[in-house]
């Protein structure tokens, strides 16, 4: 029986949830780091205030540090709204999109012995670069491509992200050389029921209205609305 439009939307929603869960460790780290720094700064401030006489300049410096760290925390919390689809956003450049997704996935890839390489051409893709609408959707799509290759390419050892034309991104995966495979570095894969397979990734792209091409060891993304 063919899936109804509602069912297809639920499938895409499930894929987005799985991708958000995979990105959550990096998001938690971004929020927890300022909290730890704030606690340390407050401890030092308490000691400085208790000194006799208190060092006013040092106290003022600590207060400034706490204020700066609170700003970092608030910025991270506000960033959670950037995952909501359907809202107004200012768009995102191709280079910024790649940096964001690489930052969210790099630690997980490194822990699994997978190198994540970003084409240096993205560094020069900022000045005057076009802004692509629906940044949350594009983030989900690129994360989906990264996780699909992670889950599906046997003995994966390298993932490379490069520009393709004026409005595309290609993500390639390479298997680890036979003599370079180490048992302790075998990638941890999601349970089969939660793996981002080709059908799941295509469902996500269709729901977001984006064109993708999925190959055995590569995914081609088009940032333009399909």
CSV table of C-alpha atoms in Angstrom, one decimal:
chain,number,residue,atom,x,y,z
A,1,UNK,CA,0.0,0.0,0.0
A,2,UNK,CA,1.4,3.4,-1.0
A,3,UNK,CA,2.1,5.7,1.9
A,4,UNK,CA,-0.2,8.7,2.3
A,5,UNK,CA,1.2,12.3,2.3
A,6,UNK,CA,0.6,12.3,6.1
A,7,UNK,CA,2.6,9.1,6.6
A,8,UNK,CA,5.5,10.4,4.4
A,9,UNK,CA,5.6,13.6,6.5
A,10,UNK,CA,5.8,11.5,9.7
A,11,UNK,CA,8.7,9.5,8.1
A,12,UNK,CA,10.6,12.7,7.4
A,13,UNK,CA,9.8,14.0,10.9
A,14,UNK,CA,11.3,10.8,12.3
A,15,UNK,CA,14.5,11.2,10.3
A,16,UNK,CA,14.8,14.8,11.5
A,17,UNK,CA,14.4,13.6,15.1
A,18,UNK,CA,17.2,11.0,14.7
A,19,UNK,CA,19.5,13.6,13.1
A,20,UNK,CA,18.8,16.1,16.0
A,21,UNK,CA,19.6,13.3,18.5
A,22,UNK,CA,22.9,12.7,16.8
A,23,UNK,CA,23.8,16.4,16.9
A,24,UNK,CA,22.6,16.8,20.5
A,25,UNK,CA,26.0,15.9,22.2
A,26,UNK,CA,27.7,18.8,20.4
A,27,UNK,CA,24.7,21.1,21.2
A,28,UNK,CA,24.9,20.1,24.9
A,29,UNK,CA,28.6,20.7,25.0
A,30,UNK,CA,28.1,24.2,23.6
A,31,UNK,CA,25.6,25.0,26.4
A,32,UNK,CA,27.4,23.2,29.2
A,33,UNK,CA,30.8,24.8,28.6
A,34,UNK,CA,29.7,28.4,29.5
A,35,UNK,CA,27.9,27.0,32.6
A,36,UNK,CA,31.1,25.5,33.9
A,37,UNK,CA,33.0,28.7,33.3
A,38,UNK,CA,30.3,30.7,35.1
A,39,UNK,CA,30.5,28.5,38.1
A,40,UNK,CA,34.3,28.9,38.2
A,41,UNK,CA,34.1,32.6,37.8
A,42,UNK,CA,31.5,33.0,40.6
A,43,UNK,CA,33.7,30.9,42.9
A,44,UNK,CA,36.6,33.2,42.2
A,45,UNK,CA,34.4,36.3,42.6
A,46,UNK,CA,33.2,35.0,46.0
A,47,UNK,CA,36.8,34.7,47.2
A,48,UNK,CA,37.7,38.1,45.9
A,49,UNK,CA,34.7,39.7,47.6
A,50,UNK,CA,35.5,37.9,50.9
A,51,UNK,CA,39.1,39.3,50.8
A,52,UNK,CA,39.9,42.2,53.1
A,53,UNK,CA,39.8,44.6,51.5
A,54,UNK,CA,38.1,43.4,48.4
A,55,UNK,CA,40.0,44.0,45.1
A,56,UNK,CA,37.4,46.1,43.2
A,57,UNK,CA,39.3,45.9,39.9
A,58,UNK,CA,39.5,42.1,40.1
A,59,UNK,CA,35.8,41.8,41.1
A,60,UNK,CA,34.8,44.0,38.1
A,61,UNK,CA,36.9,41.8,35.8
A,62,UNK,CA,35.2,38.7,37.1
A,63,UNK,CA,31.7,40.2,36.7
A,64,UNK,CA,32.6,41.1,33.1
A,65,UNK,CA,33.7,37.5,32.5
A,66,UNK,CA,30.4,36.2,33.9
A,67,UNK,CA,28.5,38.6,31.7
A,68,UNK,CA,30.4,37.4,28.6
A,69,UNK,CA,29.8,33.7,29.5
A,70,UNK,CA,26.1,34.3,30.1
A,71,UNK,CA,26.0,35.8,26.6
A,72,UNK,CA,27.5,32.7,25.2
A,73,UNK,CA,25.0,30.5,27.0
A,74,UNK,CA,22.0,32.6,25.9
A,75,UNK,CA,23.3,32.5,22.3
A,76,UNK,CA,23.5,28.7,22.5
A,77,UNK,CA,20.0,28.4,23.9
A,78,UNK,CA,18.6,30.7,21.2
A,79,UNK,CA,20.4,28.6,18.6
A,80,UNK,CA,18.0,25.8,19.4
A,81,UNK,CA,15.3,27.7,17.6
A,82,UNK,CA,17.4,27.4,14.4
A,83,UNK,CA,16.3,23.8,14.2
A,84,UNK,CA,12.6,24.7,13.8
A,85,UNK,CA,11.3,24.4,10.3
A,86,UNK,CA,8.9,26.8,8.7
A,87,UNK,CA,10.1,30.0,10.5
A,88,UNK,CA,11.5,33.1,8.9
A,89,UNK,CA,15.3,33.0,8.7
A,90,UNK,CA,18.0,35.1,7.0
A,91,UNK,CA,19.3,32.1,5.1
A,92,UNK,CA,22.8,30.7,5.2
A,93,UNK,CA,25.8,30.7,2.9
A,94,UNK,CA,27.1,27.4,1.6
A,95,UNK,CA,30.3,27.7,3.5
A,96,UNK,CA,28.6,28.5,6.8
A,97,UNK,CA,26.3,25.6,6.4
A,98,UNK,CA,29.2,23.2,5.8
A,99,UNK,CA,31.0,24.6,8.9
A,100,UNK,CA,28.0,24.2,11.1
A,101,UNK,CA,27.3,20.6,10.1
A,102,UNK,CA,31.0,19.6,10.2
A,103,UNK,CA,31.2,21.1,13.7
A,104,UNK,CA,28.2,19.1,14.9
A,105,UNK,CA,29.5,15.8,13.5
A,106,UNK,CA,33.3,16.1,13.8
A,107,UNK,CA,33.7,14.8,17.3
A,108,UNK,CA,31.5,11.8,16.6
A,109,UNK,CA,33.4,11.0,13.4
A,110,UNK,CA,36.7,11.4,15.2
A,111,UNK,CA,35.8,9.1,18.0
A,112,UNK,CA,34.9,6.4,15.4
A,113,UNK,CA,38.2,6.9,13.5
A,114,UNK,CA,36.5,8.7,10.5
A,115,UNK,CA,38.4,11.7,9.1
A,116,UNK,CA,36.1,14.6,8.0
A,117,UNK,CA,37.7,16.8,5.4
A,118,UNK,CA,36.3,20.1,4.2
A,119,UNK,CA,37.3,21.5,0.8
A,120,UNK,CA,39.4,24.6,1.3
A,121,UNK,CA,37.4,26.3,-1.4
A,122,UNK,CA,34.7,26.9,1.1
A,123,UNK,CA,37.0,29.3,2.9
A,124,UNK,CA,36.8,31.6,-0.1
A,125,UNK,CA,33.1,31.1,-0.5
A,126,UNK,CA,32.0,33.8,2.0
A,127,UNK,CA,32.5,37.2,0.4
A,128,UNK,CA,29.5,38.0,-1.7
A,129,UNK,CA,28.3,34.4,-1.4
A,130,UNK,CA,24.6,33.9,-1.9
A,131,UNK,CA,22.3,33.2,1.0
A,132,UNK,CA,20.2,30.1,0.7
A,133,UNK,CA,16.8,30.1,2.2
A,134,UNK,CA,15.5,27.6,4.8
A,135,UNK,CA,18.7,27.2,6.8
A,136,UNK,CA,17.2,24.6,9.2
A,137,UNK,CA,16.1,22.4,6.4
A,138,UNK,CA,19.4,22.6,4.7
A,139,UNK,CA,21.2,21.7,7.9
A,140,UNK,CA,19.0,18.6,8.3
A,141,UNK,CA,19.7,17.6,4.7
A,142,UNK,CA,23.5,18.0,5.0
A,143,UNK,CA,23.6,16.2,8.3
A,144,UNK,CA,21.4,13.5,6.7
A,145,UNK,CA,24.0,13.1,3.9
A,146,UNK,CA,26.8,12.8,6.4
A,147,UNK,CA,25.0,10.3,8.6
A,148,UNK,CA,23.8,8.3,5.6
A,149,UNK,CA,27.3,7.7,4.4
A,150,UNK,CA,28.5,7.0,8.0
A,151,UNK,CA,25.8,4.3,8.4
A,152,UNK,CA,26.0,2.7,4.9
A,153,UNK,CA,29.6,2.7,3.6
A,154,UNK,CA,31.5,-0.4,4.8
A,155,UNK,CA,34.7,0.2,6.8
A,156,UNK,CA,34.3,3.9,6.3
A,157,UNK,CA,37.5,5.9,6.9
A,158,UNK,CA,37.1,9.3,5.3
A,159,UNK,CA,34.3,11.7,4.5
A,160,UNK,CA,35.0,14.6,2.2
A,161,UNK,CA,32.7,17.6,1.7
A,162,UNK,CA,33.2,19.7,-1.5
A,163,UNK,CA,31.4,22.4,-3.5
A,164,UNK,CA,29.6,21.3,-6.7
A,165,UNK,CA,28.8,24.1,-9.1
A,166,UNK,CA,27.3,27.3,-7.8
A,167,UNK,CA,24.6,25.8,-5.7
A,168,UNK,CA,25.6,22.3,-4.8
A,169,UNK,CA,27.5,20.2,-2.2
A,170,UNK,CA,28.8,16.8,-2.8
A,171,UNK,CA,29.7,14.5,0.1
A,172,UNK,CA,32.0,11.6,-0.7
A,173,UNK,CA,33.0,8.6,1.5
A,174,UNK,CA,36.0,6.3,1.2
A,175,UNK,CA,36.5,3.0,2.9
A,176,UNK,CA,39.5,2.6,5.2
A,177,UNK,CA,42.4,0.8,3.6
A,178,UNK,CA,42.6,-2.9,4.5
A,179,UNK,CA,45.9,-2.5,6.3
A,180,UNK,CA,44.6,0.6,8.1
A,181,UNK,CA,41.6,-1.1,9.7
A,182,UNK,CA,41.9,-1.3,13.4
A,183,UNK,CA,39.2,-3.2,15.4
A,184,UNK,CA,39.1,-0.6,18.1
A,185,UNK,CA,38.3,2.1,15.5
A,186,UNK,CA,35.4,0.3,13.8
A,187,UNK,CA,32.6,2.9,13.5
A,188,UNK,CA,29.8,2.7,15.9
A,189,UNK,CA,26.7,2.5,13.8
A,190,UNK,CA,23.1,3.2,14.7
A,191,UNK,CA,20.8,0.3,15.2
A,192,UNK,CA,19.6,-0.9,11.8
A,193,UNK,CA,16.1,0.4,12.5
A,194,UNK,CA,17.5,3.9,13.0
A,195,UNK,CA,20.1,4.0,10.3
A,196,UNK,CA,19.8,6.8,7.8
A,197,UNK,CA,19.4,4.6,4.7
A,198,UNK,CA,18.8,5.9,1.1
A,199,UNK,CA,15.0,5.7,1.5
A,200,UNK,CA,15.1,7.7,4.7
A,201,UNK,CA,17.4,10.4,3.2
A,202,UNK,CA,15.2,10.6,0.1
A,203,UNK,CA,12.1,11.0,2.2
A,204,UNK,CA,13.7,13.8,4.1
A,205,UNK,CA,14.8,15.6,0.9
A,206,UNK,CA,11.3,15.2,-0.6
A,207,UNK,CA,9.7,16.6,2.5
A,208,UNK,CA,12.0,19.6,2.4
A,209,UNK,CA,11.5,20.2,-1.3
A,210,UNK,CA,15.2,19.7,-2.2
A,211,UNK,CA,16.8,17.7,-5.0
A,212,UNK,CA,19.4,15.1,-4.1
A,213,UNK,CA,21.2,12.3,-5.9
A,214,UNK,CA,22.3,9.3,-3.8
A,215,UNK,CA,25.1,7.1,-5.0
A,216,UNK,CA,26.8,4.1,-3.4
A,217,UNK,CA,29.5,6.2,-1.7
A,218,UNK,CA,28.4,9.8,-2.4
A,219,UNK,CA,25.5,12.2,-1.9
A,220,UNK,CA,24.9,15.3,-4.2
A,221,UNK,CA,22.8,18.1,-2.7
A,222,UNK,CA,21.2,21.0,-4.5
A,223,UNK,CA,20.7,24.0,-2.2
A,224,UNK,CA,18.0,25.5,-4.5
A,225,UNK,CA,14.4,24.8,-3.8
A,226,UNK,CA,13.2,22.0,-6.0
